[in-house]
PDB file of C-alpha atoms in Angstrom:
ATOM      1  CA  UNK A  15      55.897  12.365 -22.171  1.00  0.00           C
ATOM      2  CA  UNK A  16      55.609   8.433 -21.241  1.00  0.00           C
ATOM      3  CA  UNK A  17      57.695   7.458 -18.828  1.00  0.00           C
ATOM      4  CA  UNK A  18      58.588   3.352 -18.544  1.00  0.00           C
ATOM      5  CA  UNK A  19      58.750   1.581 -15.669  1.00  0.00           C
ATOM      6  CA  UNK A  20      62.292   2.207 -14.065  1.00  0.00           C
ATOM      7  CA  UNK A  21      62.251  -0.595 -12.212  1.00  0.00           C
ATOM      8  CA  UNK A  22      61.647  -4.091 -12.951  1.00  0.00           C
ATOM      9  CA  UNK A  23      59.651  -5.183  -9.359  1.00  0.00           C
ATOM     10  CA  UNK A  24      56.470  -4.025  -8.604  1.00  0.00           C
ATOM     11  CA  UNK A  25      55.866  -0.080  -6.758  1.00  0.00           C
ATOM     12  CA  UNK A  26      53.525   1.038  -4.797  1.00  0.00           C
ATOM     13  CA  UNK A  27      53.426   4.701  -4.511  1.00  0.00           C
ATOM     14  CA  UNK A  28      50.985   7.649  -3.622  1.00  0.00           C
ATOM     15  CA  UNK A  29      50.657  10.341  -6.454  1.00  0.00           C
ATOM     16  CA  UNK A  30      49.341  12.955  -8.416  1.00  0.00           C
ATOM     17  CA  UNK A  31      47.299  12.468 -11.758  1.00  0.00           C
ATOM     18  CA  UNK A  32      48.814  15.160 -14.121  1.00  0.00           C
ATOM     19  CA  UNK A  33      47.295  13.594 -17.458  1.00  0.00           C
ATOM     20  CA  UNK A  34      44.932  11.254 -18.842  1.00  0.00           C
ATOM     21  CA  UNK A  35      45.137   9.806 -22.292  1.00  0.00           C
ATOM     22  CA  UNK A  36      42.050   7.084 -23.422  1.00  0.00           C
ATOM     23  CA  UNK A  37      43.590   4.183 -24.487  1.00  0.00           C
ATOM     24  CA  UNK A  38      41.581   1.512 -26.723  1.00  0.00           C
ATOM     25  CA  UNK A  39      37.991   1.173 -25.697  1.00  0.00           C
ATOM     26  CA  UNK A  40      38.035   0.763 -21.894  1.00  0.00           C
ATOM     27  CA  UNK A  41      41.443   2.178 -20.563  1.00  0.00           C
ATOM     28  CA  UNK A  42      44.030   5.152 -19.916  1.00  0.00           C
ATOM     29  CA  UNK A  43      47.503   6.362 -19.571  1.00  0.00           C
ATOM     30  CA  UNK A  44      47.893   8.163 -16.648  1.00  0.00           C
ATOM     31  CA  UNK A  45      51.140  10.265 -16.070  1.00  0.00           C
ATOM     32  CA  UNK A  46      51.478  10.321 -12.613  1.00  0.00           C
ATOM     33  CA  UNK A  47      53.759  12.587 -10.062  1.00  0.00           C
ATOM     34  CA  UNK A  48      54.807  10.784  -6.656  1.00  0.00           C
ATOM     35  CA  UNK A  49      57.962  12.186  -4.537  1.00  0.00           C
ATOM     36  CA  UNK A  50      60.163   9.706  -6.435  1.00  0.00           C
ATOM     37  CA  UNK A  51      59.170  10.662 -10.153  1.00  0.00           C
ATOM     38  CA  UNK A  52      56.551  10.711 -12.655  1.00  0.00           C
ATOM     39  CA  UNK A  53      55.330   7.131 -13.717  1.00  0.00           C
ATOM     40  CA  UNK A  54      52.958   6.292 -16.402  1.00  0.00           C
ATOM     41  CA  UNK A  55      50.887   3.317 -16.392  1.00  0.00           C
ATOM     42  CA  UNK A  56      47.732   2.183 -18.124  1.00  0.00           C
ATOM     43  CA  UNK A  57      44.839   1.504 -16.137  1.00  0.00           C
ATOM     44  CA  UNK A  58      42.114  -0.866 -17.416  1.00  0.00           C
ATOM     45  CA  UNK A  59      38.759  -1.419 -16.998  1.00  0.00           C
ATOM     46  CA  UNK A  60      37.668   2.267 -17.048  1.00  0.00           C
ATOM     47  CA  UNK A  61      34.184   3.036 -17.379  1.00  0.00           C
ATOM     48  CA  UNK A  62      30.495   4.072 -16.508  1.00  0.00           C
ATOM     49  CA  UNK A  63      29.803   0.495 -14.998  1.00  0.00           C
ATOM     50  CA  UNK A  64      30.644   0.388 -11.521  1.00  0.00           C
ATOM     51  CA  UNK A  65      31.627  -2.595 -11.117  1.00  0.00           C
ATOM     52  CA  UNK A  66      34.523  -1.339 -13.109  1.00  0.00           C
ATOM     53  CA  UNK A  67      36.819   1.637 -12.379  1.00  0.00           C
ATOM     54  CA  UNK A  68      35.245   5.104 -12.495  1.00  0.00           C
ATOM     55  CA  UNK A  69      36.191   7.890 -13.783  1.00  0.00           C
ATOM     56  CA  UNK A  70      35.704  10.210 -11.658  1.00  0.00           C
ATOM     57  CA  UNK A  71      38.573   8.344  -9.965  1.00  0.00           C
ATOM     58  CA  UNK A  72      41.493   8.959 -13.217  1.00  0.00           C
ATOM     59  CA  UNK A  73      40.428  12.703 -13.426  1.00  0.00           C
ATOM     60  CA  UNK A  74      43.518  15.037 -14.010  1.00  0.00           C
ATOM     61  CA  UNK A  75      44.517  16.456 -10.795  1.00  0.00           C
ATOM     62  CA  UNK A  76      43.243  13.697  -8.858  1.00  0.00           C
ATOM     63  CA  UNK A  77      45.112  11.789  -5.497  1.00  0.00           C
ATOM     64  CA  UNK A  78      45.473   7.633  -5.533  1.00  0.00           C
ATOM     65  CA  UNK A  79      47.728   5.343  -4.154  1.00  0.00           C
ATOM     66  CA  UNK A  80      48.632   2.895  -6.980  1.00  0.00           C
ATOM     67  CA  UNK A  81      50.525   0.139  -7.713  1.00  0.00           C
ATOM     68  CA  UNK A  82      52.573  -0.537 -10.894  1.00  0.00           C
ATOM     69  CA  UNK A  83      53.387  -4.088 -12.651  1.00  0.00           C
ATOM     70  CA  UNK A  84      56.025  -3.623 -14.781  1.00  0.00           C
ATOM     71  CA  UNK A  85      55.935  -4.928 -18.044  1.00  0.00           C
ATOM     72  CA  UNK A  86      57.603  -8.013 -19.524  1.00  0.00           C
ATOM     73  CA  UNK A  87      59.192  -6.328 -22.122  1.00  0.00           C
ATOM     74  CA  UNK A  88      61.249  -3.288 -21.277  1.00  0.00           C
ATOM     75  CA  UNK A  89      61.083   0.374 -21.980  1.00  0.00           C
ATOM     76  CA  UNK A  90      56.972  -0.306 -22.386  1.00  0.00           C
ATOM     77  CA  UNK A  91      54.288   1.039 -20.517  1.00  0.00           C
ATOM     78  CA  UNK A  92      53.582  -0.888 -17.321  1.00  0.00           C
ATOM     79  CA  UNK A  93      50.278  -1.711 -15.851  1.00  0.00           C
ATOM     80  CA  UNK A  94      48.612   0.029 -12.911  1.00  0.00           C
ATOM     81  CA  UNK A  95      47.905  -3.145 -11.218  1.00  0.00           C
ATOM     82  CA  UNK A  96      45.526  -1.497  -8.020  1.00  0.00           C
ATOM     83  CA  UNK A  97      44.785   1.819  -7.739  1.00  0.00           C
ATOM     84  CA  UNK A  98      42.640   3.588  -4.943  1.00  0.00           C
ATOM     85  CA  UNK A  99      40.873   7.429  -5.381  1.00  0.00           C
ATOM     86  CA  UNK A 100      41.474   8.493  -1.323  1.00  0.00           C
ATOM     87  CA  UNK A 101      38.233  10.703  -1.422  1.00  0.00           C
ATOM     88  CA  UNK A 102      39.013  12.384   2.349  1.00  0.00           C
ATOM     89  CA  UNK A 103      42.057  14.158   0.757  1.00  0.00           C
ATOM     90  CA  UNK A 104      42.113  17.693  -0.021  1.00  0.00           C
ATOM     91  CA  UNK A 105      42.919  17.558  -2.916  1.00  0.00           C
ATOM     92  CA  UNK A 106      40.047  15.514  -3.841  1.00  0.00           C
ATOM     93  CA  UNK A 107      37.187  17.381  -2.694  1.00  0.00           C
ATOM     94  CA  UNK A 108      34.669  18.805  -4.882  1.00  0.00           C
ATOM     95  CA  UNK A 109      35.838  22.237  -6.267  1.00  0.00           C
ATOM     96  CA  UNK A 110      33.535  25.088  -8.198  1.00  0.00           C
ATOM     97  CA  UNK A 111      34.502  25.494 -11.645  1.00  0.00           C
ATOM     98  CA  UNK A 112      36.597  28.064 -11.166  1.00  0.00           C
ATOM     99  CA  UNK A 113      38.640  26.034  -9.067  1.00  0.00           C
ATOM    100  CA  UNK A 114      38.597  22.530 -11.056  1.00  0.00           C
ATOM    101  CA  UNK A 115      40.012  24.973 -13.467  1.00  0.00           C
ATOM    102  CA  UNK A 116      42.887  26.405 -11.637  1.00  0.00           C
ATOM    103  CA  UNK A 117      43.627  22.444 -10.769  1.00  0.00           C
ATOM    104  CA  UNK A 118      44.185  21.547 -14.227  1.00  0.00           C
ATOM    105  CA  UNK A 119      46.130  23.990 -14.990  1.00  0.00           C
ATOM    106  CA  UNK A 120      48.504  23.474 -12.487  1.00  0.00           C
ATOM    107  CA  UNK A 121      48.555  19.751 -13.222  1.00  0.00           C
ATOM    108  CA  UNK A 122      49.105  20.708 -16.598  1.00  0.00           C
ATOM    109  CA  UNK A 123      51.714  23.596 -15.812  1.00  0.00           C
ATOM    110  CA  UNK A 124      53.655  21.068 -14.300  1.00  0.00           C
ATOM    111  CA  UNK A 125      53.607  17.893 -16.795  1.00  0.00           C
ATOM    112  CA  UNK A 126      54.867  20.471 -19.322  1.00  0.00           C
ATOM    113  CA  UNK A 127      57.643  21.662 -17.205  1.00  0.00           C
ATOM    114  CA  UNK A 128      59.151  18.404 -15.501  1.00  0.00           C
ATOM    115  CA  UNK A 129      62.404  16.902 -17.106  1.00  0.00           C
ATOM    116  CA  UNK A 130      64.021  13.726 -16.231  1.00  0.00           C
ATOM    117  CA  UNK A 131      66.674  15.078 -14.281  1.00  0.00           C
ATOM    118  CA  UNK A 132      65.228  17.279 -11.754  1.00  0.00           C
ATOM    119  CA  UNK A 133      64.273  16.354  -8.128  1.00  0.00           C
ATOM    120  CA  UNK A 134      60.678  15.444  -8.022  1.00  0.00           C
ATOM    121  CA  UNK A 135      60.214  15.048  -4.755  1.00  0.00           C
ATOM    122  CA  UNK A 136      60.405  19.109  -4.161  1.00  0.00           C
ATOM    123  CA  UNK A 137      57.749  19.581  -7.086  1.00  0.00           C
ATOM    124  CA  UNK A 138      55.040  16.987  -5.835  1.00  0.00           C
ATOM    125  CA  UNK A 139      55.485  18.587  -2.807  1.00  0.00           C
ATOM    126  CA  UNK A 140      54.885  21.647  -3.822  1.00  0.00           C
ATOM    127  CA  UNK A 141      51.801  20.740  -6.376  1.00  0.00           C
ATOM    128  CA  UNK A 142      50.421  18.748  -3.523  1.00  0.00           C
ATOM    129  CA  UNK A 143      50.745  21.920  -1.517  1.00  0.00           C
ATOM    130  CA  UNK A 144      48.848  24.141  -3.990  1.00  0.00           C
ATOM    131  CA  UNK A 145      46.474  21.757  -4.951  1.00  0.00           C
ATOM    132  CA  UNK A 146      45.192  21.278  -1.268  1.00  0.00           C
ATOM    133  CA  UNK A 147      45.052  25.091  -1.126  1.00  0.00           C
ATOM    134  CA  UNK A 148      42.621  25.349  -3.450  1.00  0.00           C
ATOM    135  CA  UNK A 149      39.438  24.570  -1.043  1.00  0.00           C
ATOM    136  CA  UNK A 150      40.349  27.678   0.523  1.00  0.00           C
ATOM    137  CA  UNK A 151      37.971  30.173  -0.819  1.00  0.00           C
ATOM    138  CA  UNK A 152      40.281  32.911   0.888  1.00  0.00           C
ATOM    139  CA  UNK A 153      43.453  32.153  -1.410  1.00  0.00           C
ATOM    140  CA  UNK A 154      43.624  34.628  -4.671  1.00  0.00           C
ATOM    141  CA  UNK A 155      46.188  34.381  -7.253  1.00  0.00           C
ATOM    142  CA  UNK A 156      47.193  30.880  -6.898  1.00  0.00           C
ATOM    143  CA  UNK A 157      48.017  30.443 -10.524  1.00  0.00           C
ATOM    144  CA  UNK A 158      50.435  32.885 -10.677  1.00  0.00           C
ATOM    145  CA  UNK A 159      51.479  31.892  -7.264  1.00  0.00           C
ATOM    146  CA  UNK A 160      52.032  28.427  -7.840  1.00  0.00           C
ATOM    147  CA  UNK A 161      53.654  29.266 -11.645  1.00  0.00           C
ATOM    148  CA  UNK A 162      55.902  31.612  -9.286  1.00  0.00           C
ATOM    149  CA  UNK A 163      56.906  28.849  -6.982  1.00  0.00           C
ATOM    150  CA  UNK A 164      57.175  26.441  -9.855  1.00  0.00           C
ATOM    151  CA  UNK A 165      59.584  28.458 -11.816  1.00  0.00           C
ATOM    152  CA  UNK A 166      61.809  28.507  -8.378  1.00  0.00           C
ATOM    153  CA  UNK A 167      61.767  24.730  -8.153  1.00  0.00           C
ATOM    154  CA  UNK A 168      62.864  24.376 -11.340  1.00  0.00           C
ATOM    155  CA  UNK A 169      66.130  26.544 -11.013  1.00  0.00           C
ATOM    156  CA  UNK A 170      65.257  29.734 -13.191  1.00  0.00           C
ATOM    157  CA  UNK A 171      65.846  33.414 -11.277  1.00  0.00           C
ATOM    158  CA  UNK A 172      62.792  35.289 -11.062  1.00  0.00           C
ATOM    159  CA  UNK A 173      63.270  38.985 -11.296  1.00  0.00           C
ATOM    160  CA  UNK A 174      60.606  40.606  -9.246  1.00  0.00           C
ATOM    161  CA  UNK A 175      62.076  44.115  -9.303  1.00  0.00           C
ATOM    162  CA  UNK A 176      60.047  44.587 -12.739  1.00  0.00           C
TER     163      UNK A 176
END
């Protein structure tokens, strides 16, 4: 799901990466999650050449403060005008494979399950939470954990007496 711009002045936001789509030759649409929603923007300029934007630095699951530039026409796509990978994160530390793995499935758990008229601010919390967890080689389950949690956040009863 694309989401416009909602607003027509520029934002400046720290988020998420929960899917990246190539876009003509040197760009992508990145759905993003930040405590105030999911935006989507297309970032240009994407490629090996350094001198351009990695990336490494537009992978799913990924942590960047960006800022949007809405579009002149509305309800389209707005441009990610600046956009910076914070590489002392947690959540952007090299993982094993194992773990890269459990981080794009939660990214992806959660671009599924978000609707327009839930509080995001709770869920990139909560995503944010998990997805720093996962350098901690002493955490098991967190799949189910997190798809646990996630359920919660998004207002359906979970029956653990089965």
């Amino acid at each position: 799901r694309l989401s416009p711009c909602r607003s027509r002045k520029m934002i400046k936001e720290i988020g998420i990466i929960l899917s990246r789509t190539p876009y003509g030759t040197d760009s992508v649409i990145l759905n993003i999650l930040s405590a105030s929603g999911i935006n989507s923007g297309i970032r240009k300029g994407v490629s090996q050449n350094k001198k351009n934007v990695h990336p490494a630095e537009t992978q799913v699951g990924a942590i960047v403060e960006y800022v949007l530039s809405p579009h002149s026409h509305s309800g389209t796509i707005p441009y990610i005008k600046e956009m910076t990978f914070l590489p002392t994160h947690p959540i952007n530390v090299p993982l094993s494979p194992l773990r890269g793995a459990q981080k794009l499935f939660m990214c992806d758990i959660t671009r599924v399950s978000i609707r327009g008229n839930i509080d995001d601010a709770p869920l990139y919390c909560l995503l944010e939470k998990y997805l720093s967890s996962l350098h901690d080689s002493q955490c098991d389950f967190l799949c189910m954990s997190y798809a646990y949690h996630l359920c919660e956040a998004l207002g359906f009863k979970v029956n653990d007496s089965a």
